[in-house]
Coordinates of C-alpha atoms in Angstrom, one line a residue:
Chain A
M522 CA 14.8 -10.7 -50.3
R523 CA 13.8 -8.0 -49.2
W524 CA 10.6 -10.1 -46.2
L525 CA 14.1 -11.7 -45.1
R526 CA 15.0 -8.9 -44.0
F527 CA 12.0 -6.5 -42.7
T528 CA 11.2 -10.7 -40.0
L529 CA 15.0 -9.2 -39.1
L530 CA 14.3 -6.0 -38.5
A531 CA 11.2 -6.7 -36.9
A532 CA 12.8 -9.9 -34.8
A533 CA 15.3 -7.7 -33.6
L534 CA 12.7 -5.2 -32.7
A535 CA 11.0 -7.3 -30.6
I536 CA 13.5 -8.9 -28.2
A537 CA 14.8 -5.5 -27.7
T538 CA 10.7 -4.9 -27.0
V539 CA 11.1 -7.4 -25.0
R540 CA 15.0 -7.4 -23.3
W541 CA 15.9 -4.1 -23.4
P542 CA 17.9 -3.4 -19.9
P543 CA 15.8 -1.5 -16.9
G544 CA 19.7 0.4 -16.9
L545 CA 19.5 2.1 -19.8
R546 CA 15.6 3.2 -19.8
A547 CA 14.4 6.9 -19.7
A548 CA 12.0 7.1 -15.5
G549 CA 11.5 3.5 -16.7
F550 CA 10.1 4.0 -20.0
A551 CA 11.8 2.6 -23.0
P552 CA 9.8 3.7 -26.7
V553 CA 7.8 1.8 -28.4
F554 CA 11.0 0.6 -30.9
L555 CA 8.0 -2.0 -33.3
L556 CA 6.5 1.5 -34.1
V557 CA 9.6 3.3 -34.7
P558 CA 9.4 1.0 -38.3
A559 CA 6.5 1.1 -39.0
L560 CA 6.2 4.8 -38.5
E561 CA 8.1 5.3 -40.6
I562 CA 6.7 3.3 -43.2
G563 CA 3.7 5.6 -42.8
L564 CA 6.0 8.2 -44.9
V565 CA 7.5 6.8 -47.5
A566 CA 5.2 3.2 -48.4
P567 CA 1.6 4.0 -50.1
A568 CA -1.3 3.7 -47.6
A569 CA -2.2 0.2 -48.3
R570 CA 0.8 -1.5 -48.5
A571 CA 1.7 0.5 -44.8
A572 CA -1.5 -0.2 -43.5
A573 CA -0.6 -4.0 -44.3
L574 CA 3.5 -3.6 -42.8
G575 CA 2.0 -2.1 -39.8
W576 CA 0.1 -4.4 -38.4
I577 CA 2.9 -6.7 -38.7
L578 CA 5.0 -5.8 -36.8
G579 CA 1.5 -5.5 -34.2
L580 CA 1.9 -8.8 -34.1
P581 CA 4.6 -9.8 -31.7
L582 CA 3.6 -7.0 -29.3
D583 CA 0.1 -9.4 -29.0
L584 CA 1.8 -12.9 -29.3
L585 CA 4.5 -11.7 -26.2
S586 CA 1.2 -9.5 -24.5
L587 CA -1.8 -9.9 -22.0
E588 CA -3.6 -7.4 -24.4
P589 CA -5.8 -9.7 -26.2
L590 CA -4.3 -10.6 -29.8
G591 CA -4.5 -8.2 -32.6
W592 CA -5.2 -4.6 -30.7
H593 CA -1.9 -3.8 -30.8
A594 CA -1.9 -4.5 -35.2
F595 CA -5.5 -2.8 -35.3
L596 CA -3.3 -0.1 -34.4
F597 CA -0.5 0.2 -35.8
A598 CA -2.1 -0.6 -38.8
A599 CA -4.5 2.6 -38.0
V600 CA -1.4 4.7 -37.3
A601 CA 0.5 3.2 -40.8
Y602 CA -2.4 4.4 -43.1
G603 CA -3.2 8.0 -41.7
L604 CA 0.5 8.9 -42.0
A605 CA 0.7 7.8 -45.7
R606 CA -3.0 9.3 -45.8
L607 CA -2.3 12.5 -44.6
R608 CA 1.6 12.9 -45.0
G609 CA 1.1 14.4 -48.2
A610 CA 0.1 18.1 -46.2
F611 CA 3.5 17.9 -44.3
F612 CA 6.8 18.2 -45.2
A613 CA 7.4 15.3 -44.1
D614 CA 11.7 14.8 -45.1
H615 CA 12.4 17.2 -42.6
P616 CA 13.7 14.8 -39.5
V617 CA 11.6 17.5 -36.6
T618 CA 9.2 16.2 -39.7
R619 CA 9.4 12.9 -38.4
A620 CA 10.4 12.9 -34.4
V621 CA 6.8 15.4 -34.9
L622 CA 4.6 13.2 -36.5
G623 CA 6.0 10.2 -35.7
A624 CA 5.3 11.3 -32.1
G625 CA 1.5 12.1 -32.5
A626 CA 0.7 8.9 -33.5
T627 CA 2.6 7.5 -31.2
F628 CA 0.8 9.5 -28.8
L629 CA -3.3 8.6 -29.9
V630 CA -1.8 4.6 -30.1
L631 CA -1.1 4.5 -25.9
V632 CA -3.7 6.2 -25.2
A633 CA -6.1 3.6 -27.0
L634 CA -4.5 1.4 -25.6
L635 CA -5.2 3.3 -22.3
V636 CA -8.5 3.2 -23.1
R637 CA -9.1 0.0 -23.8
L638 CA -7.7 -1.1 -20.1
S639 CA -9.5 1.5 -18.6
F640 CA -12.0 -0.5 -20.1
A641 CA -11.8 -3.9 -19.0
E642 CA -9.8 -3.1 -15.6
P643 CA -12.0 -0.4 -14.0
A644 CA -9.0 -0.5 -11.6
A645 CA -6.2 0.6 -13.6
A646 CA -6.5 3.9 -13.3
A647 CA -5.9 4.8 -16.9
A648 CA -5.9 7.7 -16.8
G649 CA -3.2 8.0 -14.0
R650 CA -0.4 6.7 -16.6
L651 CA -1.2 10.1 -19.2
P652 CA 2.6 11.1 -18.0
A653 CA 4.1 8.0 -19.3
A654 CA 2.0 8.1 -22.1
I655 CA 4.2 11.7 -23.3
L656 CA 7.1 10.8 -22.3
M657 CA 7.1 7.1 -24.3
S658 CA 5.4 9.3 -27.6
L659 CA 8.1 11.5 -27.4
L660 CA 10.9 9.0 -26.5
T661 CA 9.4 6.4 -29.9
G662 CA 9.1 10.5 -32.2
A663 CA 13.1 10.6 -31.3
C664 CA 13.9 6.8 -32.9
V665 CA 11.7 8.2 -36.3
P666 CA 14.1 10.1 -37.4
L667 CA 16.9 8.0 -36.4
F668 CA 15.3 5.0 -38.3
A669 CA 14.9 7.0 -41.1
S670 CA 18.2 8.3 -41.8
A671 CA 19.0 4.9 -41.3
D672 CA 17.2 3.2 -43.2
R673 CA 18.6 6.2 -45.9
R674 CA 21.8 4.4 -44.9
F675 CA 21.3 0.5 -45.2
G676 CA 17.7 0.5 -46.5
L677 CA 16.0 -1.4 -43.9
L678 CA 12.8 -0.9 -46.2
R679 CA 14.3 -1.2 -49.3
G680 CA 11.7 -2.7 -51.4
F681 CA 8.5 -1.0 -49.8
T682 CA 8.2 2.4 -50.6
E683 CA 7.4 1.8 -54.7
G684 CA 4.9 3.7 -55.7
S685 CA 4.9 5.7 -53.3
R686 CA 4.5 9.4 -53.8
R687 CA 7.2 11.5 -51.8
V688 CA 6.6 15.1 -51.2
Chain B
M584 CA -0.9 -36.0 8.5
P585 CA -0.9 -39.5 10.1
L586 CA -3.2 -39.0 13.3
L587 CA -2.0 -40.3 16.8
A588 CA -3.9 -43.6 18.7
P589 CA -5.0 -41.3 21.2
S590 CA -4.2 -43.1 24.1
R591 CA -5.6 -42.2 27.9
S592 CA -2.1 -40.2 29.1
N593 CA -1.9 -38.8 26.4
L594 CA -5.5 -36.5 26.0
K595 CA -4.7 -36.1 30.0
S596 CA -1.5 -34.8 28.8
L597 CA -3.5 -32.2 25.2
A598 CA -5.7 -31.1 28.5
A599 CA -3.2 -30.3 30.7
A600 CA -1.4 -28.3 29.0
P601 CA -2.8 -25.3 29.1
L602 CA -3.3 -25.0 32.6
R603 CA 0.5 -24.8 32.5
L604 CA -0.2 -21.3 32.1
L605 CA -1.7 -20.3 34.9
P606 CA -0.4 -19.6 38.3
A607 CA 1.1 -22.1 40.9
G608 CA -2.0 -23.1 43.1
S609 CA -5.6 -22.0 41.5
G610 CA -8.4 -24.3 42.7
T611 CA -11.6 -23.0 41.8
P612 CA -13.2 -21.9 38.4
A613 CA -13.4 -18.1 39.7
A614 CA -9.1 -18.3 40.5
Q615 CA -8.6 -20.2 37.5
A616 CA -10.4 -17.8 35.6
E617 CA -8.3 -15.0 36.6
G618 CA -5.6 -17.1 35.7
W619 CA -7.3 -16.2 32.6
R620 CA -7.1 -12.8 32.6
E621 CA -3.9 -12.5 33.9
A622 CA -2.6 -14.6 31.7
F623 CA -3.4 -13.4 28.8
E624 CA -2.7 -9.9 29.9
K625 CA 0.8 -11.2 29.6
L626 CA 1.0 -12.7 26.1
A627 CA -1.1 -9.6 25.3
R628 CA 1.1 -7.7 26.9
E629 CA 5.0 -9.8 25.4
N630 CA 3.2 -9.6 21.7
A631 CA 2.2 -6.0 21.5
E632 CA 5.8 -5.1 23.7
L633 CA 7.5 -7.9 20.9
R634 CA 5.6 -6.1 17.2
E635 CA 7.0 -2.6 19.3
R636 CA 11.0 -4.2 18.8
L637 CA 10.6 -5.0 15.2
F638 CA 8.9 -2.2 13.9
A639 CA 11.2 -0.4 15.4
K640 CA 14.3 -2.8 14.1
G641 CA 12.6 -2.0 10.9
D642 CA 12.7 -5.4 10.7
P643 CA 8.6 -5.6 11.2
G644 CA 8.5 -8.5 8.8
R645 CA 8.9 -11.8 10.6
L646 CA 5.5 -10.9 12.2
V647 CA 4.0 -12.6 8.8
P648 CA 2.5 -15.4 9.9
L649 CA 3.0 -18.5 8.2
D650 CA 0.3 -20.9 6.7
P651 CA 1.3 -24.8 8.0
A652 CA -2.0 -26.6 6.1
Y653 CA -1.0 -25.4 3.1
W654 CA 2.7 -26.2 3.4
A655 CA 2.4 -30.0 5.0
R656 CA 0.4 -30.5 2.2
N657 CA 4.9 -29.8 0.2
P658 CA 3.9 -28.4 -2.2
L659 CA 6.7 -28.8 -5.9
R660 CA 8.1 -25.5 -5.8
I661 CA 9.0 -25.2 -10.2
E662 CA 11.9 -23.0 -11.3
A663 CA 10.9 -21.4 -14.3
A664 CA 13.5 -18.7 -15.3
V665 CA 12.7 -15.6 -16.9
L666 CA 12.6 -15.4 -20.5
A667 CA 10.9 -12.2 -21.9
R668 CA 8.5 -9.6 -20.4
D669 CA 5.5 -8.3 -21.5
A670 CA 5.8 -6.0 -25.0
S671 CA 3.3 -4.0 -24.7
P672 CA 3.7 -1.0 -22.4
F673 CA 1.3 -0.6 -20.3
R674 CA 0.7 -4.4 -19.0
G675 CA 3.2 -6.4 -16.4
S676 CA 3.0 -10.2 -17.3
V677 CA 6.9 -11.8 -17.6
L678 CA 7.5 -15.3 -20.3
I679 CA 8.4 -18.2 -18.1
S680 CA 10.0 -21.3 -18.7
A681 CA 8.0 -23.7 -17.0
G682 CA 5.0 -25.2 -18.0
A683 CA 2.1 -27.7 -18.5
R684 CA 4.7 -30.7 -18.3
E685 CA 6.5 -29.3 -15.0
G686 CA 2.9 -29.3 -13.5
V687 CA 2.9 -25.5 -14.3
R688 CA -0.9 -24.6 -13.8
E689 CA -3.6 -21.1 -14.1
G690 CA -3.7 -19.5 -11.1
L691 CA -1.2 -20.6 -9.1
P692 CA 1.3 -18.6 -7.1
V693 CA 4.5 -17.3 -8.2
V694 CA 7.7 -16.8 -5.7
V695 CA 10.8 -15.5 -5.2
G696 CA 11.9 -17.0 -1.9
N697 CA 8.6 -16.2 0.0
R698 CA 8.2 -13.1 -1.1
L699 CA 5.1 -13.6 -4.0
V700 CA 5.0 -11.5 -7.4
G701 CA 2.7 -13.1 -9.4
T702 CA -0.1 -15.7 -10.5
V703 CA 0.2 -18.6 -13.2
A704 CA -2.2 -16.4 -16.1
A705 CA -1.6 -18.7 -19.6
V706 CA -0.1 -21.9 -19.6
D707 CA 1.2 -23.8 -22.1
G708 CA 3.7 -26.9 -23.2
L709 CA 7.0 -24.9 -23.0
T710 CA 6.4 -22.2 -21.3
S711 CA 4.1 -20.0 -19.2
R712 CA 3.0 -16.4 -18.4
V713 CA 2.6 -14.9 -15.7
R714 CA 0.6 -11.8 -14.4
L715 CA 2.8 -9.1 -12.2
L716 CA 1.4 -8.4 -9.7
T717 CA 1.9 -4.5 -10.7
D718 CA 0.0 -5.6 -13.8
P719 CA -3.7 -2.9 -13.6
G720 CA -5.2 -6.2 -13.6
A721 CA -4.0 -8.7 -10.6
V722 CA -5.7 -7.8 -7.4
V723 CA -4.9 -10.2 -4.4
W724 CA -6.4 -9.8 -1.8
A725 CA -4.2 -9.2 1.4
Q726 CA -3.8 -8.2 4.9
I727 CA -1.7 -5.3 6.3
L728 CA 0.2 -5.6 10.0
S729 CA 1.6 -2.9 11.9
R730 CA 1.4 -2.3 16.0
G731 CA -1.8 -2.0 16.2
G732 CA -3.4 -5.1 14.7
E733 CA -3.0 -6.0 10.6
A734 CA -5.9 -5.3 8.4
E735 CA -7.1 -6.8 5.6
G736 CA -8.3 -5.4 1.5
A737 CA -7.4 -5.2 -2.1
V738 CA -3.7 -5.0 -2.8
R739 CA -3.9 -3.8 -7.5
G740 CA -1.5 -3.3 -9.9
T741 CA -1.2 -0.1 -11.0
G742 CA 0.9 -0.9 -14.6
G743 CA 3.4 1.6 -12.4
D744 CA 6.6 0.1 -9.7
R745 CA 3.9 -0.1 -6.9
L746 CA 0.9 -1.2 -6.4
E747 CA -1.7 -0.1 -4.1
M748 CA -4.4 -1.5 -1.5
E749 CA -8.2 -1.1 -1.1
R750 CA -10.5 -0.9 1.0
V751 CA -8.7 -0.6 4.7
A752 CA -10.5 2.1 7.1
A753 CA -8.3 4.6 8.6
G754 CA -6.0 4.6 11.4
V755 CA -5.0 1.2 11.5
P756 CA -2.1 0.5 8.5
E757 CA 0.8 2.1 8.8
K758 CA 4.5 3.0 6.5
G759 CA 7.0 0.5 6.9
G760 CA 3.8 -1.8 7.2
P761 CA 4.3 -5.4 5.4
V762 CA 1.7 -6.5 3.6
Y763 CA 1.3 -10.2 3.0
T764 CA -0.8 -12.7 1.5
V765 CA -3.9 -13.8 3.4
G766 CA -5.4 -17.3 1.6
G767 CA -8.2 -19.0 2.5
T768 CA -7.3 -20.3 -1.0
A769 CA -6.6 -24.2 -1.5
R770 CA -3.4 -22.9 -4.7
I771 CA -2.1 -19.2 -2.9
P772 CA -1.5 -19.3 1.3
R773 CA -1.3 -17.1 3.9
G774 CA 1.8 -15.4 4.7
L775 CA 4.1 -14.6 1.2
L776 CA 5.0 -10.9 1.4
I777 CA 3.6 -8.8 -1.6
G778 CA 6.1 -6.0 0.5
T779 CA 5.7 -3.0 2.3
A780 CA 3.8 0.6 3.2
S781 CA 5.1 3.1 1.1
R782 CA 2.5 5.3 1.9
V783 CA -0.7 5.8 4.1
E784 CA -2.4 8.5 3.7
D785 CA -6.3 9.4 4.4
L786 CA -6.5 12.6 2.0
D787 CA -9.8 12.7 1.4
R788 CA -10.9 12.3 5.3
D789 CA -13.4 9.4 3.9
G790 CA -12.2 7.1 6.7
V791 CA -10.5 5.0 3.4
A792 CA -7.0 4.9 3.3
E793 CA -4.6 5.8 0.6
I794 CA -1.6 3.2 0.8
E795 CA 0.8 2.1 -1.4
V796 CA 3.1 -0.5 -1.2
E797 CA 5.8 -0.7 -3.0
P798 CA 6.4 -4.9 -3.8
A799 CA 8.6 -6.8 -2.0
V800 CA 10.7 -8.1 -5.0
P801 CA 11.8 -5.5 -7.9
L802 CA 9.6 -7.1 -10.2
D803 CA 11.9 -4.8 -13.0
E804 CA 14.6 -8.1 -12.0
I805 CA 13.7 -11.2 -11.5
G806 CA 14.8 -13.9 -13.5
I807 CA 15.1 -16.9 -11.7
V808 CA 11.6 -17.3 -9.9
N809 CA 9.3 -20.4 -8.0
V810 CA 5.8 -21.7 -9.2
L811 CA 4.1 -22.8 -5.7
A812 CA 2.4 -25.7 -7.2
P813 CA 0.6 -27.5 -4.2
P814 CA -1.2 -31.5 -4.6
E815 CA -4.3 -31.0 -6.5

């Protein structure tokens, strides 16, 4: 049942990502929806499980993009694993902490995307996209405590958090 | 296009056509040359006046030349709906509802009307992925029109909602000038409108203009597109 719930969640967020209306964007940008549960999983699940689930959440982005297959999956897995390993150093249950950690992790993912883009397409002027990366990081980070609240209410990630050490 | 069988009267008529532009009574080669020169200057003045009028009216797009050889091949217009946008934050592509089964091939231009929005990057049986002009990997060779003439350069996507035109000598391009495809390939014809120059500067004074191009079609809002497929 937990995998069905998780698949439906990933599908809904993938649809939101590719069909998000322009009118609901902030300066033309939207949160990285599929990264939000990956960040929350990194804050509540064991490290290996967080990496695996992060990888699964990144895969739809790879399949629906011109980026190479596996790149988003790898980045999502890496940040989820990193958060799971580092969360002991933070009071991760506080919404502000969640938002800040989420924004920071998102920024790392977006910078990695830009670095790869700058090597693949040298004329892309990837450095000029840093303000966009900062805005998207803030938007995504703001979604993490909201998702955590929804998870507590509806049990979106129930079954994946057992065995974790919460702060 | 079938050739008409040339006849003596056809050939005479064709040969004499340019002479109708000459003033009446011209006979000697020197007089003919002078007549040609005057006719050419008159046409050049009328052309410049027409350009000036269209630019002043804000409608210079009507000066964009067509590609008769391409359109004479009667390319297929494959209509497709945009199913989804690129999921990655810094890429610009869309998934459309036409694929190999409908005749879509890699590299074909994708248009809305006569305005270019991108090229086909990947093809499956029923769908295709179109790389939009705004994708950082998109590059199209183009020309920018201005009162003073035309200039060629490369139009590249930046990952945002604007395009940049590179390698254009400063002095010729001007703001508001239409930017269109140069063609020269079997697949992308000349004269597809790409956008309009929204900013033309040479801030570093190196003789190369920095040109920002606003796409002719708002690429965030496209719903139906056409893939132009000339017969192979």
